[in-house]
Short mmCIF file of C-alpha atoms and ligand atoms in Angstrom, two decimals:
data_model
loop_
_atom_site.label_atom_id
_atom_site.label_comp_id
_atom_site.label_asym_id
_atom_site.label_seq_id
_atom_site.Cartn_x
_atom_site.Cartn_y
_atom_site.Cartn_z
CA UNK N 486 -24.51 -79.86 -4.84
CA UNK N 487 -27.16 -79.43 -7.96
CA UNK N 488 -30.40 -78.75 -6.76
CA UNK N 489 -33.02 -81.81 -6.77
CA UNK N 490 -34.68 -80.46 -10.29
CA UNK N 491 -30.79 -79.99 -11.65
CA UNK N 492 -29.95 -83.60 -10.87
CA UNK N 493 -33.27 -85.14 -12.02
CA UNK N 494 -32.42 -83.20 -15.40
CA UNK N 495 -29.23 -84.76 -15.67
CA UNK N 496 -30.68 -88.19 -14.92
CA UNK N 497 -32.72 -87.71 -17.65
CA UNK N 498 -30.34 -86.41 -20.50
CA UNK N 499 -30.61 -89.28 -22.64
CA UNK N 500 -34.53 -89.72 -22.98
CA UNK N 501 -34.93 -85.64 -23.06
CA UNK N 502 -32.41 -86.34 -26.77
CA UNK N 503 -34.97 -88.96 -27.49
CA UNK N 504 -37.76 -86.77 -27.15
CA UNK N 505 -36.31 -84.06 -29.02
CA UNK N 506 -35.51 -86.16 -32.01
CA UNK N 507 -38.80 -87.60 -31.96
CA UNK N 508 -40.04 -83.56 -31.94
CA UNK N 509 -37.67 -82.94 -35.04
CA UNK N 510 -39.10 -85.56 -37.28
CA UNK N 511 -41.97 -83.86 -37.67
CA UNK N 512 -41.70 -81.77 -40.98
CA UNK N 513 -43.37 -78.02 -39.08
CA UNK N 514 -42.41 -76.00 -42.56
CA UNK N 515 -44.66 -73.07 -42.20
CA UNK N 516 -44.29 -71.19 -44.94
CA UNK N 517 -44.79 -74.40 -47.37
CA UNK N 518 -48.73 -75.43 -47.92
CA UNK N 519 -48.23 -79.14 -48.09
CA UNK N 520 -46.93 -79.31 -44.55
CA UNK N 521 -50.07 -77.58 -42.98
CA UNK N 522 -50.73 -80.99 -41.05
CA UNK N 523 -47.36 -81.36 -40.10
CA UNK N 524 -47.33 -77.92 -38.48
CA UNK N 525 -50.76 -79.34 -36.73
CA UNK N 526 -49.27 -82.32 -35.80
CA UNK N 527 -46.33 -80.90 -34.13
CA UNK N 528 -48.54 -78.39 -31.88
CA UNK N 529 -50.62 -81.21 -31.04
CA UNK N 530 -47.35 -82.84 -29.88
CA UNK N 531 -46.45 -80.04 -27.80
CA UNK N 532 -49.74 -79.73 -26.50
CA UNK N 533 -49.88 -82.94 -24.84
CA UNK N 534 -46.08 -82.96 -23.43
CA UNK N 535 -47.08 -80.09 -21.90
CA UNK N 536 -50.52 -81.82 -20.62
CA UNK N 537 -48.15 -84.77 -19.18
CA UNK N 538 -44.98 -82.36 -17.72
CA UNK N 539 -48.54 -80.97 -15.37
CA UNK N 540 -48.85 -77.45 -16.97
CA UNK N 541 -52.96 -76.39 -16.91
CA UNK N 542 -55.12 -75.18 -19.15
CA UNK N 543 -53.06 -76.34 -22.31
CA UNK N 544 -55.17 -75.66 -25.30
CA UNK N 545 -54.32 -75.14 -29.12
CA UNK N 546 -55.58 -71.58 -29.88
CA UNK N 547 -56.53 -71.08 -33.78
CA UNK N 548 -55.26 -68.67 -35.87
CA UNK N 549 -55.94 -67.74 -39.22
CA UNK N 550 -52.63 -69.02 -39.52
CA UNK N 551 -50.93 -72.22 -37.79
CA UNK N 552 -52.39 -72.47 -34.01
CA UNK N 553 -50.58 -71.28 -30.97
CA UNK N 554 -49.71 -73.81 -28.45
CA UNK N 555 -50.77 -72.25 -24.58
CA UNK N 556 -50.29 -73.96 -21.32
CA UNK N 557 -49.86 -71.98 -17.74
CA UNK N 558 -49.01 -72.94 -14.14
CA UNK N 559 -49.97 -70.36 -11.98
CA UNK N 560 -49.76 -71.24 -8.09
CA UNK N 561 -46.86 -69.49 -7.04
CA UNK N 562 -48.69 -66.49 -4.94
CA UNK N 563 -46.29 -63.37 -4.77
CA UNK N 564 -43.79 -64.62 -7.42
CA UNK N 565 -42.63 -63.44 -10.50
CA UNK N 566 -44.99 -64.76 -13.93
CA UNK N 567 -42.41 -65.68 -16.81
CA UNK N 568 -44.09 -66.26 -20.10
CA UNK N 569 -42.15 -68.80 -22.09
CA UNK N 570 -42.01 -68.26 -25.54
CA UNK N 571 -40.73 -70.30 -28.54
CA UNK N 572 -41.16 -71.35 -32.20
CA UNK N 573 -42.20 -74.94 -33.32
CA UNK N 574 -42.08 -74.18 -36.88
CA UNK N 575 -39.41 -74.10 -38.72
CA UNK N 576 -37.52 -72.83 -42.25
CA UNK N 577 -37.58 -75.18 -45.24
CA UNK N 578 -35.12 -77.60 -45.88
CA UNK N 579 -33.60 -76.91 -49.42
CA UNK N 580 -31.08 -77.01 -50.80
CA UNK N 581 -31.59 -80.92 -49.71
CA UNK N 582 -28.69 -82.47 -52.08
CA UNK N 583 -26.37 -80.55 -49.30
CA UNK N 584 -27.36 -82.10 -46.11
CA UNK N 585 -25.01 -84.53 -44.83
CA UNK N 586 -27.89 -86.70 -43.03
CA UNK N 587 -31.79 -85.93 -44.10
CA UNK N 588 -33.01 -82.73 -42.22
CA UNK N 589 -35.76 -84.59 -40.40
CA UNK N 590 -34.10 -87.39 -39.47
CA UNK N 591 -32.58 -85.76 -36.62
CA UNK N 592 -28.80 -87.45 -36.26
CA UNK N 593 -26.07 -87.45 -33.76
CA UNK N 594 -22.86 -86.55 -35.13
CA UNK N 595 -19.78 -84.43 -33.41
CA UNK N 596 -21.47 -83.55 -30.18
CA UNK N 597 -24.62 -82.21 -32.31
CA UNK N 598 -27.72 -83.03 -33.20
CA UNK N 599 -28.01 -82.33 -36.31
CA UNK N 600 -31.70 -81.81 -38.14
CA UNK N 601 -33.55 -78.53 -39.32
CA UNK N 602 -35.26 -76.59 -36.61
CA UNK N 603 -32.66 -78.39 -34.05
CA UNK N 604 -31.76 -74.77 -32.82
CA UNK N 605 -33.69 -72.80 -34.49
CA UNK N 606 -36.14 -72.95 -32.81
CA UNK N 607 -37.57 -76.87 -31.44
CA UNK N 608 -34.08 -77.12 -29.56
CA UNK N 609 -34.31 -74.30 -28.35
CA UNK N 610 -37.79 -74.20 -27.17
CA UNK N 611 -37.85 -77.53 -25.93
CA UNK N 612 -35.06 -76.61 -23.00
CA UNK N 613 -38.05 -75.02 -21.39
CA UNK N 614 -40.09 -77.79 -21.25
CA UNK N 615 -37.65 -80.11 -19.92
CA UNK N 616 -36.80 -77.34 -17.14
CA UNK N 617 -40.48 -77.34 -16.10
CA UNK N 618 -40.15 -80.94 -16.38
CA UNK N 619 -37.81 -81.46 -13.87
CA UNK N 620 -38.99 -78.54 -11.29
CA UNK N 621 -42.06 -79.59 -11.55
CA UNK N 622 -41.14 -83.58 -11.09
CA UNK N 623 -38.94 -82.74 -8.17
CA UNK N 624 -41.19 -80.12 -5.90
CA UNK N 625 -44.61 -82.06 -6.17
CA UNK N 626 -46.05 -80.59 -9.06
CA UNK N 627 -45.09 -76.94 -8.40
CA UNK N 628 -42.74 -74.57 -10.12
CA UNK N 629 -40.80 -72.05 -8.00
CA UNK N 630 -42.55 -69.05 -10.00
CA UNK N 631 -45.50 -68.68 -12.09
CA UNK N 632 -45.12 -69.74 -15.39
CA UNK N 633 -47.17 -68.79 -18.54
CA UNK N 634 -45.77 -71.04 -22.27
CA UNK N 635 -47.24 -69.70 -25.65
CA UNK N 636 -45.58 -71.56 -28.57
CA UNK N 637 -46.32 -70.53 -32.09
CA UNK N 638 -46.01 -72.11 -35.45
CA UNK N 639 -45.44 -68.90 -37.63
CA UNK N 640 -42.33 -67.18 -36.54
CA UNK N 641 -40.70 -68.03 -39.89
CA UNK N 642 -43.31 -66.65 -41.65
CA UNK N 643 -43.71 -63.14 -39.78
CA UNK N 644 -45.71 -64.32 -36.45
CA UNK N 645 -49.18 -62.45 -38.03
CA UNK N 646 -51.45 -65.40 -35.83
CA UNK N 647 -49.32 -64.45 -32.63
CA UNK N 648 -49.01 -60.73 -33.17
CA UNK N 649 -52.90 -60.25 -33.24
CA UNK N 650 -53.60 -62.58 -30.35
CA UNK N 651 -51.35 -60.57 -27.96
CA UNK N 652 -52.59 -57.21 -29.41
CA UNK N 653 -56.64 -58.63 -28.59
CA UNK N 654 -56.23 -60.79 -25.40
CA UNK N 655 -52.96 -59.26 -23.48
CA UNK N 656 -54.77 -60.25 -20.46
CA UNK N 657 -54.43 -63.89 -21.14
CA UNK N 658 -50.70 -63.76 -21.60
CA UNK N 659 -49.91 -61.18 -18.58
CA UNK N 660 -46.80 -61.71 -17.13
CA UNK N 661 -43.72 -59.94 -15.17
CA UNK N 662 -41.56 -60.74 -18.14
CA UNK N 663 -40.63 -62.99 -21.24
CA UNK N 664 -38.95 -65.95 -22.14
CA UNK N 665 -36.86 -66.62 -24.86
CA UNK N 666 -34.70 -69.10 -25.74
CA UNK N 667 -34.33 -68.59 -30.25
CA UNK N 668 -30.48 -66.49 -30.03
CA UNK N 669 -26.78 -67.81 -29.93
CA UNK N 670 -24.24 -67.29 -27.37
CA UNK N 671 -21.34 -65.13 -29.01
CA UNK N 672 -18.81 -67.71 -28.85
CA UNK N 673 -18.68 -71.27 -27.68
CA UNK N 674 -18.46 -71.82 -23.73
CA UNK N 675 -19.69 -68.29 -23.42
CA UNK N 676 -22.57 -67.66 -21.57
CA UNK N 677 -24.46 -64.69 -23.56
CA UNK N 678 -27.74 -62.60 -23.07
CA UNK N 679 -28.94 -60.88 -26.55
CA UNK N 680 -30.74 -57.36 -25.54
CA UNK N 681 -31.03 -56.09 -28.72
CA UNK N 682 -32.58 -57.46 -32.15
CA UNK N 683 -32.96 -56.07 -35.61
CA UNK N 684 -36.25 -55.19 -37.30
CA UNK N 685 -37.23 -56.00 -40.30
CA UNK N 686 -39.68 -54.92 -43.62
CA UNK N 687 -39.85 -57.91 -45.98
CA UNK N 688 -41.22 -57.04 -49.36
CA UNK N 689 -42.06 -57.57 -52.95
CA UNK N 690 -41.68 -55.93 -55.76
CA UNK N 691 -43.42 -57.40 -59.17
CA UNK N 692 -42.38 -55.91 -62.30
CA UNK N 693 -44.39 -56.10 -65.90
CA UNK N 694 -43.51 -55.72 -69.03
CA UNK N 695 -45.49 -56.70 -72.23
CA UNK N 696 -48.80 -58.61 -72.06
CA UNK N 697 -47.51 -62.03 -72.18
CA UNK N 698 -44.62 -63.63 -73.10
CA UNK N 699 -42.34 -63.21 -75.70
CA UNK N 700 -40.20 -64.82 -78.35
CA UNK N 701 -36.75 -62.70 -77.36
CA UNK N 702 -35.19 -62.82 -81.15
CA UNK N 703 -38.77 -61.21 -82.67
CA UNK N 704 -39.08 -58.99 -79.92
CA UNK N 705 -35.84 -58.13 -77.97
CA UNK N 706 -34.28 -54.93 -78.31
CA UNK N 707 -37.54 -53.03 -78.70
CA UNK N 708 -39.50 -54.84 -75.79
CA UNK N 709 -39.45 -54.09 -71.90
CA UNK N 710 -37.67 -56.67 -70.03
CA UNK N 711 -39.07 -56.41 -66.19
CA UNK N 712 -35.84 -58.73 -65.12
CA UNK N 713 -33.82 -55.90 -66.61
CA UNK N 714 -35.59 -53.65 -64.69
CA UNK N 715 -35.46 -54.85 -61.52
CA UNK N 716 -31.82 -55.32 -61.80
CA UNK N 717 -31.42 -51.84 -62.47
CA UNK N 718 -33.97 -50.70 -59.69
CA UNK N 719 -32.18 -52.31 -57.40
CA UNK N 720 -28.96 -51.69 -58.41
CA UNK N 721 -29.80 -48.34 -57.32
CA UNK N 722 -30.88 -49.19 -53.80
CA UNK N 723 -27.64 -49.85 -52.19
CA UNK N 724 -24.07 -48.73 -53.16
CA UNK N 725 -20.68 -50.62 -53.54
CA UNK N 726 -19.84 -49.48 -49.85
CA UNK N 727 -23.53 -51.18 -48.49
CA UNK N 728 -25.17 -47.71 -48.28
CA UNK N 729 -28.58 -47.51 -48.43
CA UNK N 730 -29.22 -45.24 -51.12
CA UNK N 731 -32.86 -44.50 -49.99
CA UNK N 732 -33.66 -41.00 -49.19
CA UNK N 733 -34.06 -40.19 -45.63
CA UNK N 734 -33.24 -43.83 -44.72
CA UNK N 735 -30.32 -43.16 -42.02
CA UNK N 736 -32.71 -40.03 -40.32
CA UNK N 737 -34.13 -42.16 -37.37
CA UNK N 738 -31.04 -45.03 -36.92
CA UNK N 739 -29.79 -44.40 -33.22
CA UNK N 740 -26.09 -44.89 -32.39
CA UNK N 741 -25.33 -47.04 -29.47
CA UNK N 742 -24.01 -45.77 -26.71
CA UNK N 743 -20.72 -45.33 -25.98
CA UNK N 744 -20.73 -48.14 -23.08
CA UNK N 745 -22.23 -50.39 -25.69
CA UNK N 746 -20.14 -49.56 -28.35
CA UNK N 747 -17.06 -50.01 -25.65
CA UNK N 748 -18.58 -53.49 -24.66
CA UNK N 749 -18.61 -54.72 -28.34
CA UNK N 750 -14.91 -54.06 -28.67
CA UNK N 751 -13.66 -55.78 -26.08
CA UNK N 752 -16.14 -59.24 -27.12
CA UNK N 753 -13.76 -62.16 -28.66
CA UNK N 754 -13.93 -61.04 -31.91
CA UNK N 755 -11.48 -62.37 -34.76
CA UNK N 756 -12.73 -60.58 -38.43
CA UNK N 757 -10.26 -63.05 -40.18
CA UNK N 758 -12.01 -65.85 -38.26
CA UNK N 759 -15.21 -64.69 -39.11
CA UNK N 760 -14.74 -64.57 -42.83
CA UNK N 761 -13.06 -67.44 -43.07
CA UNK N 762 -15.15 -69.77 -41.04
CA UNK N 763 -18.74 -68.77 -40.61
CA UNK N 764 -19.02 -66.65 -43.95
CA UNK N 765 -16.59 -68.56 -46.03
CA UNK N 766 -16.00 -65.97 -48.71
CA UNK N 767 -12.74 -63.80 -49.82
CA UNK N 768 -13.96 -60.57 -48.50
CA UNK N 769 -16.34 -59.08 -45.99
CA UNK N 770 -18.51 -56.11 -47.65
CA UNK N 771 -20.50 -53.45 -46.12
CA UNK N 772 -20.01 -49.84 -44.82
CA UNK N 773 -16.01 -49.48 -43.87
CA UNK N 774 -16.60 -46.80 -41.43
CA UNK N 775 -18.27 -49.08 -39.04
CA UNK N 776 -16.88 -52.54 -37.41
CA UNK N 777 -18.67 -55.76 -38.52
CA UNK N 778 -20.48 -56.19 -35.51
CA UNK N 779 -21.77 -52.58 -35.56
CA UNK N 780 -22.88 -53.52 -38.96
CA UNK N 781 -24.31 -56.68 -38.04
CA UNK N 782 -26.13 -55.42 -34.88
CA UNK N 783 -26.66 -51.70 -35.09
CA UNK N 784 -26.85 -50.35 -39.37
CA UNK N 785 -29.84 -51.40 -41.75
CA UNK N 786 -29.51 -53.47 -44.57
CA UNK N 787 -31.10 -54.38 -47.55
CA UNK N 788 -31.06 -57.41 -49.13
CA UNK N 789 -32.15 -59.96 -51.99
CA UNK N 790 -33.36 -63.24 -51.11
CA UNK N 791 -34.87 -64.32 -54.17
CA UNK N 792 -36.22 -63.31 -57.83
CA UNK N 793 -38.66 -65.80 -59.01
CA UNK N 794 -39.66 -65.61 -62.37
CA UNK N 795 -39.06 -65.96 -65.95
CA UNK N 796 -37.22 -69.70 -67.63
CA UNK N 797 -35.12 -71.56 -63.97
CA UNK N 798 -35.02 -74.94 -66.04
CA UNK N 799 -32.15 -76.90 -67.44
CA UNK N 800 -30.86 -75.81 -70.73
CA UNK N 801 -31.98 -72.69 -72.53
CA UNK N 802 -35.34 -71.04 -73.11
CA UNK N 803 -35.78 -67.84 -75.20
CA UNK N 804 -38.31 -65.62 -73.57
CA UNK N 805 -38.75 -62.33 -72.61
CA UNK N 806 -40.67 -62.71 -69.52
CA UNK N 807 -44.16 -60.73 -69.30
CA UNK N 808 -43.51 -60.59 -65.47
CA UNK N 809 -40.89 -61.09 -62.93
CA UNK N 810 -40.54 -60.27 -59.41
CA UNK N 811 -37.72 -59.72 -56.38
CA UNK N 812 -37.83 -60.64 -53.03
CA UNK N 813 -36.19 -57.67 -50.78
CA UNK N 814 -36.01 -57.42 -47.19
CA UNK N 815 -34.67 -54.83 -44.98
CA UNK N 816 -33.40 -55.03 -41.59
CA UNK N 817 -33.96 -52.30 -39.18
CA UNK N 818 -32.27 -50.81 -36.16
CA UNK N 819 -33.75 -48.58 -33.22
CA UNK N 820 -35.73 -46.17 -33.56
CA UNK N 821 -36.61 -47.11 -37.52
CA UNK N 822 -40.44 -47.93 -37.75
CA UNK N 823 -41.37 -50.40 -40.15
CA UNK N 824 -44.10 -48.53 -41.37
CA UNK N 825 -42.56 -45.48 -42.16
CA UNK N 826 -39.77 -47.61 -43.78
CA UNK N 827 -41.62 -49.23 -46.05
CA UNK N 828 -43.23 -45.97 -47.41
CA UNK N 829 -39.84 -44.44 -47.95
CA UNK N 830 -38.93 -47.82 -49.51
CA UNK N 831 -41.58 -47.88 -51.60
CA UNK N 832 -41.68 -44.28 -52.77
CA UNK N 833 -38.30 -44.84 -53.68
CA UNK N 834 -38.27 -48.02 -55.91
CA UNK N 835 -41.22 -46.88 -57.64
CA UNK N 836 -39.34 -43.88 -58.71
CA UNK N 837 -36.98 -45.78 -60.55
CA UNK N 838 -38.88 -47.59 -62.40
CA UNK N 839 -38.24 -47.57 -65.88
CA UNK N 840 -40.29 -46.89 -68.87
CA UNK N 841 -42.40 -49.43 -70.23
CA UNK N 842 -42.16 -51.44 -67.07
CA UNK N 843 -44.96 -51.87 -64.01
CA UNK N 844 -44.38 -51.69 -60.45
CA UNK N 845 -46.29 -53.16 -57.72
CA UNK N 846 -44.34 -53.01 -54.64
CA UNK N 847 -45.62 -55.21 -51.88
CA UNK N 848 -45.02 -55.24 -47.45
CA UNK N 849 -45.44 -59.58 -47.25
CA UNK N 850 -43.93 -58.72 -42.87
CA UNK N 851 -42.85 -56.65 -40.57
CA UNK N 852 -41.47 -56.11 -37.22
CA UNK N 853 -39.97 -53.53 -34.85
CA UNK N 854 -36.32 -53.59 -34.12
CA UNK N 855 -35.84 -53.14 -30.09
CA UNK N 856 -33.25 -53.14 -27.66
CA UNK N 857 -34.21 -54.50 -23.53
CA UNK N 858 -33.02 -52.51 -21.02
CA UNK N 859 -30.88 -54.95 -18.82
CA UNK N 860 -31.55 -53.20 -15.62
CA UNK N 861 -34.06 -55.82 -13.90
CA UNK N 862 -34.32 -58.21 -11.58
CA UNK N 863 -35.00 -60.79 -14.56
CA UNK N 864 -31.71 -59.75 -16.68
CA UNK N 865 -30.02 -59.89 -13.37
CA UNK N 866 -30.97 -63.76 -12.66
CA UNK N 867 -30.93 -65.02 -16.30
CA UNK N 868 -26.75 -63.46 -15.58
CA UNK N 869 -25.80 -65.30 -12.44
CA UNK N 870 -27.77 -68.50 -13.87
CA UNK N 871 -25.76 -68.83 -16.99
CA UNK N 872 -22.60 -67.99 -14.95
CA UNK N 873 -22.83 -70.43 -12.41
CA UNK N 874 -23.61 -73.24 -15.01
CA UNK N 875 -20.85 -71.77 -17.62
CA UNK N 876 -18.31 -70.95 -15.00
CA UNK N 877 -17.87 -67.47 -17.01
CA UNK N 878 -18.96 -63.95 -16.85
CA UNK N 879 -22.38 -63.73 -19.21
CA UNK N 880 -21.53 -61.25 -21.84
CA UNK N 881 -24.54 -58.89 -23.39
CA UNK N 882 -24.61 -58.88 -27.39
CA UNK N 883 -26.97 -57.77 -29.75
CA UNK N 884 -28.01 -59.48 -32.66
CA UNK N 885 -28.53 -59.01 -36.24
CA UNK N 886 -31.77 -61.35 -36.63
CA UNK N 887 -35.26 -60.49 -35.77
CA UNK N 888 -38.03 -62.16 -33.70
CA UNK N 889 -40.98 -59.58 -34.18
CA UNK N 890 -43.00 -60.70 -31.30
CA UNK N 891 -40.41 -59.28 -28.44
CA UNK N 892 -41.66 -55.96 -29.52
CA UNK N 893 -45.18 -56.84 -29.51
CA UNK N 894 -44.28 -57.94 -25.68
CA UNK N 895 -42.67 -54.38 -24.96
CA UNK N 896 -45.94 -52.60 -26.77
CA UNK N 897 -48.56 -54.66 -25.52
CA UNK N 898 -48.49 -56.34 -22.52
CA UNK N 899 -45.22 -53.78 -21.37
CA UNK N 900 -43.10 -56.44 -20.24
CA UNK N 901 -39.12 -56.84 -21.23
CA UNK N 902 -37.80 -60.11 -22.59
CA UNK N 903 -35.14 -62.59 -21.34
CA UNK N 904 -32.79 -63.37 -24.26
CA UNK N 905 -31.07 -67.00 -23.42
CA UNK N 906 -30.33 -68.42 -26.00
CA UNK N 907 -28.05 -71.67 -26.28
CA UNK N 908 -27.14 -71.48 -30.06
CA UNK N 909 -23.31 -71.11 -31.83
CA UNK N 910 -22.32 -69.16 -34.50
CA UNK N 911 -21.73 -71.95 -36.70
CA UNK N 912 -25.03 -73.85 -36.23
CA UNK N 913 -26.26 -72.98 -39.57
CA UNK N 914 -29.51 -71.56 -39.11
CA UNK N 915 -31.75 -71.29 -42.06
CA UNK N 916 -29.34 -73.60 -44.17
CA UNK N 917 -28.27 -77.02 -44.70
CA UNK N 918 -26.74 -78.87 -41.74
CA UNK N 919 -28.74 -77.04 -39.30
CA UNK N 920 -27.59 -78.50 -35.68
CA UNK N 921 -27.60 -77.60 -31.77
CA UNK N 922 -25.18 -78.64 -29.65
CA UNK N 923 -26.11 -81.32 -27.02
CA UNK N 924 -23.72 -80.55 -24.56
CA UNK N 925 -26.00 -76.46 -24.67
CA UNK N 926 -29.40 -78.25 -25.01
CA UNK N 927 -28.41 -79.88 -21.64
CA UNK N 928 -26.50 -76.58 -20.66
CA UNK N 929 -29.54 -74.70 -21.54
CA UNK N 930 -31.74 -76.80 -19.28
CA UNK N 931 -29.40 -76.29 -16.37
CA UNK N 932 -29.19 -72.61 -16.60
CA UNK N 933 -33.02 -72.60 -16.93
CA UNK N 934 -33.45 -74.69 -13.98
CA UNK N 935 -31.34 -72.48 -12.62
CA UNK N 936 -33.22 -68.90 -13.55
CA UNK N 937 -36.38 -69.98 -11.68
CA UNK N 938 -35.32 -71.30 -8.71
CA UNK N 939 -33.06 -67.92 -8.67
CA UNK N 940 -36.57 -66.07 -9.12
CA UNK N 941 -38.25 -68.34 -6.90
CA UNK N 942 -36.14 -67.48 -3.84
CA UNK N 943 -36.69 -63.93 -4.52
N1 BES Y 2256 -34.26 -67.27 -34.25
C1 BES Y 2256 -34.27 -66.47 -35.40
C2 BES Y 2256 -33.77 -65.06 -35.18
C3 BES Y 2256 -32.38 -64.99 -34.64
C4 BES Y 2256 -31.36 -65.72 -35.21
C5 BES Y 2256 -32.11 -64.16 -33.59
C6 BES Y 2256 -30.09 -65.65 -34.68
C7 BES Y 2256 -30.85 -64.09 -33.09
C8 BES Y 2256 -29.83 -64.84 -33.62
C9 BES Y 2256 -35.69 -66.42 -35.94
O1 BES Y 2256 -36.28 -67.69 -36.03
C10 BES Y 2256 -35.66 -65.91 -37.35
O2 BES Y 2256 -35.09 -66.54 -38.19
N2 BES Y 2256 -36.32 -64.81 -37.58
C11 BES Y 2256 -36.53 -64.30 -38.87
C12 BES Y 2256 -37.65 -63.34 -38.70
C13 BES Y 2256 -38.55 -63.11 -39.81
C14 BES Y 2256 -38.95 -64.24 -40.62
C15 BES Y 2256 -39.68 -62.23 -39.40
C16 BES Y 2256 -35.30 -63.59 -39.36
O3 BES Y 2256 -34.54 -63.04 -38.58
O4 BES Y 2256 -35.09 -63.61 -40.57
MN1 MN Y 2257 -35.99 -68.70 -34.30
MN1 MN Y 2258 -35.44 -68.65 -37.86
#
């Protein structure tokens, strides 16, 4: 028999899609300036579903940034407090000649709903709301536990607004544990818990050459070329096996244990599979000595997202750029600190710079990599609810993405966070065709559902 909340959430499936969609349309870019009302918009949204669900004390708290979104519900004397996290911004939409339908006019197509931020993370985030929803519909306007929801509109962009709110008012956001619903399960029909996440550093580096400008028949072969130089700066960084080629870089990265490293292996893991159908390439790169998902979950990387600059038009243009930059990011494992990362990072690049050239390497975000210990009574529950709802043991996996603001959780208010997340490897996250499965978003409500009335009963 589903409980009473369970059943009303399944009574409800088709409006909660509704809802969602109508969520989806709004355009929350956050890193893009022209869609700082949309980002508004879409808290102010949130703000008032929460309002209507029966959550207190909702309020928008400013940032310098995009506001957080904060609602609590805090009656449940000698339970558990679960602060509910999530992200109602989202990544930009380009390239947009590849989606199949526009990427905020959320669309139903193979079982998904297909729009960007569907899982990444409005899908996601919303499952939480609907699972108050319904507990709270069901039992009178109480939840089984106490329940805390802080929503931000910056994760994309390195969470700074969040980050400083928990670090100066910890006491408003106090809790037993976290929330979070913004991972994948490992495979489909697989219920999964992430417990570890990558770190990150994501930098700049701007490179000058001459004064302005220049005509590249008068002045090539005896002028500095900073796109030149950057490609040969960071050809250095990295070698043709994916090592890091940073001094020092590898001194702090911790192995996983041997239990973890046993776990990984026996996860349903097909290489061939992977190449083929979520990377699409010929070849997987990286360090050989270590299996992909070590690589993915457990090694640094370094990467290059981007180097603006210099003549991107049609046709041809002659110029020797005065200045061009590179976007570079670097993922970190435990125990790297971003920090010192950075500094070795730095130190590095700017001795290779070559002559004639200018260097002015730049931290834009950071975050800490971490890893939750699984032994609680919160990892426990979030377990059994996914299993009973999945009919399948719930598997642990790291993962190689970052959401900076767990570690803020572990540092300052000392609580560990619940990883559920309800996305699938091929849900294209960051890129066209985002989508979330339907038959998880109403999965994901059920094993949330679930989670608290397991925590509930104590
Ligand atoms: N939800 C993702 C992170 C993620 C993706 C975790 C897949 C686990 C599995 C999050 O929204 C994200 O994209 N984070 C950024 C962080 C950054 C901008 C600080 C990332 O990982 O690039
Ligand atoms: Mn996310
Ligand atoms: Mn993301």
């Amino acid at each position: 028999m589903p409980s009473p909340a369970v059943q009303f959430a399944c009574d409800n499936q088709p409006r909660f899609l509704e809802q969602l969609k109508g969520l989806l349309r709004i355009p929350s870019v956050s890193t893009l300036p022209e869609h700082r009302g949309d980002v508004r918009r879409t808290a102010e949204l949130l703000a008032a579903e929460l309002e209507r669900i029966g959550l207190e004390h909702v309020a928008l708290i400013e940032t310098e940034g995009h506001p957080l979104v904060y609602a609590d519900w805090l009656h449940a004397h000698g339970r558990p407090t679960c602060l509910c996290y999530g992200h109602y911004d989202v990544q930009p939409p380009d390239p947009l000649e590849e989606w199949i339908s526009p990427p905020f006019e959320p669309t139903e197509r193979n079982g998904s709903l297909y729009a960007r931020g569907a899982v990444d993370d409005k899908g996601q985030m919303y499952m939480h709301l609907k699972a108050l929803e319904s507990l709270l519909r069901v039992q009178g306007g109480r939840l089984p536990i106490n329940v805390r929801v802080i929503l931000e509109g910056e994760e994309e962009v390195g969470g700074e607004g969040i980050a400083s709110f928990v670090q100066k008012h910890p006491e408003r956001l106090q809790a037993d544990f976290a929330l979070i619903s913004d991972t994948e399960m490992f495979a489909p029909d697989l219920p999964t818990l992430c417990v570890g996440l990558r770190g990150m550093i994501y930098t700049e580096i701007e490179a000058r050459g001459a004064a302005t400008d220049l005509h590249s028949g008068m002045y090539g072969g005896a002028a500095p070329n900073p796109f030149f130089a950057l490609c040969q700066v960071l050809a250095q960084l990295k070698n043709s096996d994916g090592r890091i080629l940073i001094p020092g870089i590898y001194d702090d990265v911790k192995e996983p244990s041997a239990g973890e490293l046993a776990a990984w292996r026996s996860l349903p893991f097909d290489e061939r599979e992977f190449l083929r159908h979520e990377v699409g390439s010929t070849a997987l790169t990286g360090e050989p000595d270590f299996s992909v998902l070590q690589r993915l979950w457990a090694r640094p990387t370094l990467e290059i997202h981007g180097m603006p600059g210099g003549f991107t038009g049609t046709g041809a243009k002659t110029v020797i750029p005065a200045k061009a930059a590179a976007k570079v990011s670097m993922r970190l494992v435990p125990d790297m600190a971003p920090q010192k990362t950075f500094q070795m990072y730095k130190r590095h690049v700017e001795s290779l710079c070559p002559k004639g050239i200018s260097l002015d390497v730049r931290l834009i975000h950071s975050g800490d990599p971490i890893v939750i210990g699984v032994d609680n009574p919160y990892v426990q529950a979030a377990t059994e609810a996914m299993q009973e709802v999945f009919g399948k043991q719930t598997v642990f996996v790291r993962s190689g993405g970052s959401i900076p603001i767990v570690g803020d959780f572990e540092r300052s208010l000392k609580i560990p966070s619940v990883m559920m997340g309800f996305g699938l490897p091929d849900d294209n996250l960051h890129a066209p065709n985002e989508k979330f499965s339907i038959a998880n978003f109403y999965r994901g409500i059920e094993s949330l559902i679930g989670f608290f009335e397991r925590l509930g009963h104590g």
